[in-house]
PDB file of C-alpha atoms in Angstrom:
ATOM      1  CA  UNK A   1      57.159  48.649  12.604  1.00 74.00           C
ATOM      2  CA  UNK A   2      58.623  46.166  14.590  1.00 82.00           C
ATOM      3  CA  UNK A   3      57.090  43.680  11.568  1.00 94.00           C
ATOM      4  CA  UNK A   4      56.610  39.790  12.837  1.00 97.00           C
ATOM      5  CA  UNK A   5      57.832  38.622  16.413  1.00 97.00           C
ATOM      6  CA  UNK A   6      58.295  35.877  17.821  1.00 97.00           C
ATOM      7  CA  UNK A   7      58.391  34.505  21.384  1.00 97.00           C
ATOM      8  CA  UNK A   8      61.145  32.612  23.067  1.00 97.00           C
ATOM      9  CA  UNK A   9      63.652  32.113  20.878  1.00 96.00           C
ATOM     10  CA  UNK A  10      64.853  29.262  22.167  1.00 96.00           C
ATOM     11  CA  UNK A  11      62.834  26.686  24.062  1.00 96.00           C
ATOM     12  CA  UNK A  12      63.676  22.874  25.787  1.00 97.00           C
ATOM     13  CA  UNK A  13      60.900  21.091  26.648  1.00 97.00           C
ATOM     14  CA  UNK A  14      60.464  17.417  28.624  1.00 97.00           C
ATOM     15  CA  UNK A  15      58.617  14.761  26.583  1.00 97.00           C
ATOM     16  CA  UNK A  16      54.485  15.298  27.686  1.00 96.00           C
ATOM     17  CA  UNK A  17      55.036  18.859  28.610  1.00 97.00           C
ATOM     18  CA  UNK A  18      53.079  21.452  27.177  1.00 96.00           C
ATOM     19  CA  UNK A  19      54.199  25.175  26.115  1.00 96.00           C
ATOM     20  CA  UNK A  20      52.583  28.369  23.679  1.00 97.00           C
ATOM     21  CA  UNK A  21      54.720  29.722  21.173  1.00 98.00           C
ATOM     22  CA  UNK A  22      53.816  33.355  20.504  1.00 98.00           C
ATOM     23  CA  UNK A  23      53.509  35.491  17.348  1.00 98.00           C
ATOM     24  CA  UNK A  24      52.529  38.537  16.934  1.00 98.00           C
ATOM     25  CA  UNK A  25      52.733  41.321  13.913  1.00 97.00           C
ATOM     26  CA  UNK A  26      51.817  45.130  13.676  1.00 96.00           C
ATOM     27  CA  UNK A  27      51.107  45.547  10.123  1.00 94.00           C
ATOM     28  CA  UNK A  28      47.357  45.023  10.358  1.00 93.00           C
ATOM     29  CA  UNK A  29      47.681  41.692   7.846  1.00 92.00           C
ATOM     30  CA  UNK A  30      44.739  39.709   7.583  1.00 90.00           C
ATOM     31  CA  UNK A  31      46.451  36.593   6.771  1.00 91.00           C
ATOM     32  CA  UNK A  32      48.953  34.482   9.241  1.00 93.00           C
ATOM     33  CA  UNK A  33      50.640  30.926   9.352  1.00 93.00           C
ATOM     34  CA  UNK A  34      52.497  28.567  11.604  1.00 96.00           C
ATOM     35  CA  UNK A  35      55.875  26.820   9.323  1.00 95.00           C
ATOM     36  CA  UNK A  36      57.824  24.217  11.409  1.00 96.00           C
ATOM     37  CA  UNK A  37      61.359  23.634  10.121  1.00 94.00           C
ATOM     38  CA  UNK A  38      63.251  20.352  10.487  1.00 93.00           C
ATOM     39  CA  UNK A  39      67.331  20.271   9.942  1.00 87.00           C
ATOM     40  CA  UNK A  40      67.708  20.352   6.372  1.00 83.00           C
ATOM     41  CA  UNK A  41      64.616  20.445   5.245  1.00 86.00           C
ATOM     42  CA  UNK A  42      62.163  23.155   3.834  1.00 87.00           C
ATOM     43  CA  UNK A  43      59.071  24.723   5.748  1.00 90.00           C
ATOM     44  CA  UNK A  44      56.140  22.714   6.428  1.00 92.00           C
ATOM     45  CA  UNK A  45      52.881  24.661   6.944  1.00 91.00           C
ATOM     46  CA  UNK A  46      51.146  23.495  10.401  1.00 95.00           C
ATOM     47  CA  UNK A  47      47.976  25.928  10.402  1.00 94.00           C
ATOM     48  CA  UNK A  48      46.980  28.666   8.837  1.00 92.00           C
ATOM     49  CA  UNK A  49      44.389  31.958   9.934  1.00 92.00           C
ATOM     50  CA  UNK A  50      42.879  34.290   7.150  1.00 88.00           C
ATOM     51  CA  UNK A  51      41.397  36.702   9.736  1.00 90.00           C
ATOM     52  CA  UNK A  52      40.606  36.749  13.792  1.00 92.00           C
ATOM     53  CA  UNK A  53      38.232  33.971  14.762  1.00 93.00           C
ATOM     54  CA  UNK A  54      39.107  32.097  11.545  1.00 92.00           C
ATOM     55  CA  UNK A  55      41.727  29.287  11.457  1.00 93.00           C
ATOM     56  CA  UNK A  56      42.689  26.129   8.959  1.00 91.00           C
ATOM     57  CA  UNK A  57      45.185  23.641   8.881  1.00 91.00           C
ATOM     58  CA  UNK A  58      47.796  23.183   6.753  1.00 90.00           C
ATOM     59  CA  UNK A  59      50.152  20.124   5.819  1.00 88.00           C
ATOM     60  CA  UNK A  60      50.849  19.170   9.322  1.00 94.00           C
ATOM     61  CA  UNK A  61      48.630  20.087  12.063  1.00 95.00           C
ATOM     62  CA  UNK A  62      48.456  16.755  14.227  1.00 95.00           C
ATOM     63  CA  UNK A  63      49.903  17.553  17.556  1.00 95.00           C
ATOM     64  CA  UNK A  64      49.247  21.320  17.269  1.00 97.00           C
ATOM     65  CA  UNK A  65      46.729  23.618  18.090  1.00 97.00           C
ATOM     66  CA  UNK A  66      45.988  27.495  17.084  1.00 97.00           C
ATOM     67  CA  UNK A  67      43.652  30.465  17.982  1.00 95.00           C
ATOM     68  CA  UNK A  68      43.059  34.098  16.615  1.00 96.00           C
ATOM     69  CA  UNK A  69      41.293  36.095  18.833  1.00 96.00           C
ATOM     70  CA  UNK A  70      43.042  39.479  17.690  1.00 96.00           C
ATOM     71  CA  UNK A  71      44.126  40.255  13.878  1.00 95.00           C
ATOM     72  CA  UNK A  72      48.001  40.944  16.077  1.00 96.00           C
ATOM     73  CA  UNK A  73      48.172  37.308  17.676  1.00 97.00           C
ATOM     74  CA  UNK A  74      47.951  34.079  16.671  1.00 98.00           C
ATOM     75  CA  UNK A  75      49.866  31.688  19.044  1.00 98.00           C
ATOM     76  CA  UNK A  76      50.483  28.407  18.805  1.00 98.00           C
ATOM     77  CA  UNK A  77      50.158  25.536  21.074  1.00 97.00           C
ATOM     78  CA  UNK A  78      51.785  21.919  21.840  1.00 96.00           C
ATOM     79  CA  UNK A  79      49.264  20.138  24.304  1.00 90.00           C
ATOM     80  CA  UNK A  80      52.094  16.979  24.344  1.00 94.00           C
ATOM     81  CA  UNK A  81      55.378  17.594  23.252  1.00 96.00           C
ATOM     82  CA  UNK A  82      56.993  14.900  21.767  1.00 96.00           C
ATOM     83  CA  UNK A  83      60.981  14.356  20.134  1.00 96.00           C
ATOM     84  CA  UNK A  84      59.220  14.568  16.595  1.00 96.00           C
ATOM     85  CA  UNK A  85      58.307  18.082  17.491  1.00 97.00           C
ATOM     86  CA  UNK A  86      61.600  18.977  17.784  1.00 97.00           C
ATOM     87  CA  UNK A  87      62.354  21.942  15.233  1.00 97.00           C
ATOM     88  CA  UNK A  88      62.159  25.259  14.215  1.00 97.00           C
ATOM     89  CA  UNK A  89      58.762  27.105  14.131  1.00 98.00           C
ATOM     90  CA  UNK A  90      58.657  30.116  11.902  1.00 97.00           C
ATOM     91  CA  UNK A  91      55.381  32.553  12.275  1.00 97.00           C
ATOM     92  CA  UNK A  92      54.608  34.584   8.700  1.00 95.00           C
ATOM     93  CA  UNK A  93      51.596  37.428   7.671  1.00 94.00           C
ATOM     94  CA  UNK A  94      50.554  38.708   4.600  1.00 90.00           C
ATOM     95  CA  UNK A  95      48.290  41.404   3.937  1.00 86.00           C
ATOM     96  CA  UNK A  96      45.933  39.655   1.735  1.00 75.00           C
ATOM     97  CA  UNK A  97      45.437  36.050  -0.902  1.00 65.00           C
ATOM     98  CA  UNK A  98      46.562  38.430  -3.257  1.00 67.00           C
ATOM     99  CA  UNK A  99      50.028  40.109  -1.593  1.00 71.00           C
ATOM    100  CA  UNK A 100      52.621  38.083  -2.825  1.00 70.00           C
ATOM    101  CA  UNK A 101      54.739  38.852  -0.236  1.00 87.00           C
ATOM    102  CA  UNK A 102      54.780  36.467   3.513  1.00 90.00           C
ATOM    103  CA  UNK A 103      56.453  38.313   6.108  1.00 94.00           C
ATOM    104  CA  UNK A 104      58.274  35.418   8.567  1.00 96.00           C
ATOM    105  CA  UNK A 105      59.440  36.253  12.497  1.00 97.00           C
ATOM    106  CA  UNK A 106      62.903  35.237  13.224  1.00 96.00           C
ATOM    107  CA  UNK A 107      61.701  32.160  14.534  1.00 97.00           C
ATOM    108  CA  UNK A 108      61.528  29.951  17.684  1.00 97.00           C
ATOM    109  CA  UNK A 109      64.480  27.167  18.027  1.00 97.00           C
ATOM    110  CA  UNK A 110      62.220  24.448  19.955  1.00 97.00           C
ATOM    111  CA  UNK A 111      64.129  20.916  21.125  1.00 97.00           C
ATOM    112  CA  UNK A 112      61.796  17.907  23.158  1.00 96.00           C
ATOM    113  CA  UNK A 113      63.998  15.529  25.245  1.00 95.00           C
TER     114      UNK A 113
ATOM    115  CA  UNK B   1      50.861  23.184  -7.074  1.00 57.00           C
ATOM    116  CA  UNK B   2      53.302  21.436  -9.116  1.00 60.00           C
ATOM    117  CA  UNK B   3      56.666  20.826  -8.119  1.00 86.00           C
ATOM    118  CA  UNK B   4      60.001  22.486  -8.157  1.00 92.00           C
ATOM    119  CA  UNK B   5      63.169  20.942  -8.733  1.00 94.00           C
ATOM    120  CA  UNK B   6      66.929  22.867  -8.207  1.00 96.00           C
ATOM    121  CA  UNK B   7      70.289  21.998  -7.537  1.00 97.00           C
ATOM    122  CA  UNK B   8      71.393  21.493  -4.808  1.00 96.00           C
ATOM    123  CA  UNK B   9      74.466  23.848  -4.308  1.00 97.00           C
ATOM    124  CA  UNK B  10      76.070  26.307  -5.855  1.00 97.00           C
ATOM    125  CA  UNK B  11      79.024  28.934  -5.767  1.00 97.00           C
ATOM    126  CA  UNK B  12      79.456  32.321  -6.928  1.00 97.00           C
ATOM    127  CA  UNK B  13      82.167  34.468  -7.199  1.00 97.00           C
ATOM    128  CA  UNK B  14      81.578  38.411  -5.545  1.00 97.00           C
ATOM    129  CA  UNK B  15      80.722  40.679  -8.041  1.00 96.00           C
ATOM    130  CA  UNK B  16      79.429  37.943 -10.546  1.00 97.00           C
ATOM    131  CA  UNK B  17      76.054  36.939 -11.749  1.00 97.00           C
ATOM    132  CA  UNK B  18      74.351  34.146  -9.483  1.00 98.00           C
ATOM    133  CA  UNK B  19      71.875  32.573 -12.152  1.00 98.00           C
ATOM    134  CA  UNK B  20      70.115  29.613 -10.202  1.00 98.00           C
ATOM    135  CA  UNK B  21      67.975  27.534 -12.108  1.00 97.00           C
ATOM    136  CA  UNK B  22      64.487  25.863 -11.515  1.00 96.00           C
ATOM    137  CA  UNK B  23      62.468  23.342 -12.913  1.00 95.00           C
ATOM    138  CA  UNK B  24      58.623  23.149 -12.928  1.00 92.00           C
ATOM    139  CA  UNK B  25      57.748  21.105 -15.438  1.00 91.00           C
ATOM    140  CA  UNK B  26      54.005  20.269 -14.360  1.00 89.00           C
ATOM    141  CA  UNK B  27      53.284  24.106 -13.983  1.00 89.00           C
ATOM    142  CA  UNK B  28      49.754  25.405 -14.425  1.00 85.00           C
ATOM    143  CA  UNK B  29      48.561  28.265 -16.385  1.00 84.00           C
ATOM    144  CA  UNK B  30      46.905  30.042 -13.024  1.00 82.00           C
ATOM    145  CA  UNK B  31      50.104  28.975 -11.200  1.00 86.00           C
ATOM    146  CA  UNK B  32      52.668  31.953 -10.007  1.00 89.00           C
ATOM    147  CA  UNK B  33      56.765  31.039  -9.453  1.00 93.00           C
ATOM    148  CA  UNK B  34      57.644  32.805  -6.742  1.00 93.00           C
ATOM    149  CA  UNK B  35      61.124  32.908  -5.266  1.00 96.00           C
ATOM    150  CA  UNK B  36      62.478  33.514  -1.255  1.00 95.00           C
ATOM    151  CA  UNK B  37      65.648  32.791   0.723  1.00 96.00           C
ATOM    152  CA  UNK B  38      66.853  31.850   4.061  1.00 95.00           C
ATOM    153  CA  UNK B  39      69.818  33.352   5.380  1.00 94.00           C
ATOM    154  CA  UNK B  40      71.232  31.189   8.127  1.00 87.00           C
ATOM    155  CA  UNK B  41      68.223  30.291   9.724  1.00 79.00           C
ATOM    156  CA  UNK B  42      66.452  33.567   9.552  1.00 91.00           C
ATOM    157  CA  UNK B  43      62.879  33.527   8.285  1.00 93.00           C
ATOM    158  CA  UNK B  44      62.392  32.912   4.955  1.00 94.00           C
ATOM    159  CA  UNK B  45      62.437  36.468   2.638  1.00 95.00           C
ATOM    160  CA  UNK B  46      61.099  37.534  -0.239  1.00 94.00           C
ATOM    161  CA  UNK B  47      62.642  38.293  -3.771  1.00 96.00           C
ATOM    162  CA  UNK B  48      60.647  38.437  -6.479  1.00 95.00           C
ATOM    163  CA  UNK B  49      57.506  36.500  -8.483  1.00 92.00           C
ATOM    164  CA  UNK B  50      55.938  36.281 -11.844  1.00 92.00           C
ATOM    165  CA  UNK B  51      53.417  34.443 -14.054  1.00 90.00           C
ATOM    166  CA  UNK B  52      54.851  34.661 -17.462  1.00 90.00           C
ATOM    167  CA  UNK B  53      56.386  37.555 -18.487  1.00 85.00           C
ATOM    168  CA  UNK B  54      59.864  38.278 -17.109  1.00 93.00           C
ATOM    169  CA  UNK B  55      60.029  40.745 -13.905  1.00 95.00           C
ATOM    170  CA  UNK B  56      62.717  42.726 -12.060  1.00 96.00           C
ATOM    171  CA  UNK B  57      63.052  44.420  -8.601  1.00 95.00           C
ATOM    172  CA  UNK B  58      65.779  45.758  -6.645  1.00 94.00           C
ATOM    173  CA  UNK B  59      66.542  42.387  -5.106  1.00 94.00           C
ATOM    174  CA  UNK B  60      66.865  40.495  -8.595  1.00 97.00           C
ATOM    175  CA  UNK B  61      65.263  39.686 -11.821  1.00 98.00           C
ATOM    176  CA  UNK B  62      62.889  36.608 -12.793  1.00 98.00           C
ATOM    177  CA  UNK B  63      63.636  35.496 -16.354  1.00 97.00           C
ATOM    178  CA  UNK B  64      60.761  32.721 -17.389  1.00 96.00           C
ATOM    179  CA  UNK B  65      60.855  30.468 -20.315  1.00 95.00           C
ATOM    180  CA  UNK B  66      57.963  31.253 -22.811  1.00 94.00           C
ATOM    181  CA  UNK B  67      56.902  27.276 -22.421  1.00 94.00           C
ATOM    182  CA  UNK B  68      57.067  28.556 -18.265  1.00 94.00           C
ATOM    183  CA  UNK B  69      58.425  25.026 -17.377  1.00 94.00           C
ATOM    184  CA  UNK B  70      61.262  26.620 -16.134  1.00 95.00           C
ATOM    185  CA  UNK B  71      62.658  29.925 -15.012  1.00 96.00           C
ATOM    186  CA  UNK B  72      65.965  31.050 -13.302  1.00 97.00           C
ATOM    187  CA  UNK B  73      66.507  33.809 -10.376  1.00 98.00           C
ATOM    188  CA  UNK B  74      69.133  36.198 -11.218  1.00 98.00           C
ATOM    189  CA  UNK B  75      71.228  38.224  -8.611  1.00 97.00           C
ATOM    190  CA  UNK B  76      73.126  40.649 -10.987  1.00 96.00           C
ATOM    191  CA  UNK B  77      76.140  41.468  -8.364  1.00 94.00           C
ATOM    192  CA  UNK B  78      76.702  38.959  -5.871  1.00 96.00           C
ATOM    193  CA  UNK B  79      77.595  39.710  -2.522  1.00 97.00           C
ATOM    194  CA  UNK B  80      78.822  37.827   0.410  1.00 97.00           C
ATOM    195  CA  UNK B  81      75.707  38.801   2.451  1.00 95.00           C
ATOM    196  CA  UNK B  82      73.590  37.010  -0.626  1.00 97.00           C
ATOM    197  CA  UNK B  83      74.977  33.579   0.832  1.00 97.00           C
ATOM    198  CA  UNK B  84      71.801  31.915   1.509  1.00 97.00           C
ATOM    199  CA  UNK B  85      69.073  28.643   0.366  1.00 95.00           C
ATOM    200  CA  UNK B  86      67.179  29.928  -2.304  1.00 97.00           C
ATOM    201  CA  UNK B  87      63.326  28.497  -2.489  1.00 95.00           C
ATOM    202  CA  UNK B  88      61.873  28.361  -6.083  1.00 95.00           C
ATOM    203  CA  UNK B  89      57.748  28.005  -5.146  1.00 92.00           C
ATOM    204  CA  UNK B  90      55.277  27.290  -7.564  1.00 89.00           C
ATOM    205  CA  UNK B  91      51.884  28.529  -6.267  1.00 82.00           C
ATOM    206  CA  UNK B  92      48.120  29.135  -7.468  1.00 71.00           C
ATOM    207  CA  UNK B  93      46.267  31.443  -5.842  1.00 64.00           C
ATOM    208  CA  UNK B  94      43.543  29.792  -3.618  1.00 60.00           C
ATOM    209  CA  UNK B  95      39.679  30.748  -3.835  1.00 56.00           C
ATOM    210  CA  UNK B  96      39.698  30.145  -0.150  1.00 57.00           C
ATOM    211  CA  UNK B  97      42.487  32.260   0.435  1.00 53.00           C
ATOM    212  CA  UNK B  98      45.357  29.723   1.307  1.00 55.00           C
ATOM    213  CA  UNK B  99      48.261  31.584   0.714  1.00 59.00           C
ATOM    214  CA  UNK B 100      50.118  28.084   1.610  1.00 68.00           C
ATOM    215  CA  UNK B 101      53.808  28.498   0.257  1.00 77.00           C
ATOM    216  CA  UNK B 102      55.335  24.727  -0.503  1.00 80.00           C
ATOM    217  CA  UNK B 103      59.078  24.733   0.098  1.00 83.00           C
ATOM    218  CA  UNK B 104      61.396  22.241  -1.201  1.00 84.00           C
ATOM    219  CA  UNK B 105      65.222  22.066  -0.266  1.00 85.00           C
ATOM    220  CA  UNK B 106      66.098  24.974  -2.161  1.00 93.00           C
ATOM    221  CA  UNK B 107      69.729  25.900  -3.823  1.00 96.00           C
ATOM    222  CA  UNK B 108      72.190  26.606  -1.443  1.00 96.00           C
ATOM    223  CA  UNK B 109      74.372  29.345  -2.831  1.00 98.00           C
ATOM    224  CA  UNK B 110      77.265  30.081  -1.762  1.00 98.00           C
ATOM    225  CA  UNK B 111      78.975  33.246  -2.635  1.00 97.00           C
ATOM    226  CA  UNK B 112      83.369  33.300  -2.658  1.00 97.00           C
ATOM    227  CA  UNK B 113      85.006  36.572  -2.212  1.00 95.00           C
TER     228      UNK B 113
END
């Protein structure tokens, strides 16, 4: 199992541009979130999905937008980057509300200028 | 969920005991401590959770005060590769099923050869 992925790595994007970050996992978990990242700090949760077609945000959604069309895949999307959006997106699953285990991707390095 | 509080830093020499501490005072009865790390910048991993009664796994072992206001992670035999931020996470389980993890700045630990 290749576990949680995550596409680019590394990403620079202009102020007002617009860009999906992908995730995707192959354990068949129900349950997947979107954690940004800033320097020093801990992991914020942005949005949340407890199943395809199902989504929820989390601390910090404003500027971000999700989907989960397949139980695999649940990208997310900045419409209008902006500097504050600058950080490090992680991607996580978990089987269920009960597995007490999140499974993160290696994350995605984003920077707006 | 109620808050966490740990140091900030701390060292440990190979081959020791790494005991980090955490405080959560304000914990709930229904409320789990769960504990991950971050090695330099990877996702977040799992170690190890409990409710009240102490637990072990290969990673480490969870010891938890019998008031549960606090409990402390232990990594038996330190190794360099266990340098990492250390997340103590208080967390109830949701009826909705928002696994949301809160992270906090966690204990840097540092391990010296």
């Amino acid at each position: 199992n290749a576990g949680v992925t995550q596409t680019p790595k590394f990403r620079i994007l202009k102020i007002g541009q617009s860009m999906t970050l992908q995730c995707t996992q192959d354990m068949n978990h129900n349950y997947m979130y979107w954690y940004r990242q800033d320097p020093g700090m801990g992991l914020k949760l942005i949005y949340y999905s407890v199943g395809a077609g199902i989504t929820d945000k989390g601390e910090v959604p404003n500027g971000y937008n999700v989907s989960r069309s397949t139980t695999e895949d649940f990208p997310l999307r900045l419409e209008l980057a902006a500097p504050s959006q600058t950080s490090v997106y992680f991607c996580a699953s978990s089987y269920s509300r009960r597995a007490p285990e999140q499974f993160f991707g290696p994350g995605t390095r984003l920077t707006v200028l | 969920d109620a808050k966490t509080t740990q140091p900030p830093s701390m060292d440990c020499a190979e081959g020791r005991a790494a005991n980090l501490p955490c405080n959560h005072s304000t914990i709930s009865g229904n409320e789990y401590v769960y504990w991950y790390r971050q090695i330099h910048s990877q996702g977040p991993q799992y170690i190890i959770h409990g409710l009240k009664n102490n637990e072990t796994n290969e990673m480490a072992s969870l010891i938890i005060t019998e008031d549960r206001k606090s409990s402390t992670l232990i990594l038996p035999h330190a190794t360099l590769r266990d340098t990492a931020v250390y997340y103590c996470i208080v967390r109830v389980e949701s009826n909705f099923g928002n696994e949301k993890l809160t992270f906090g700045t966690g204990t840097r630990l540092t391990i010296i050869p």
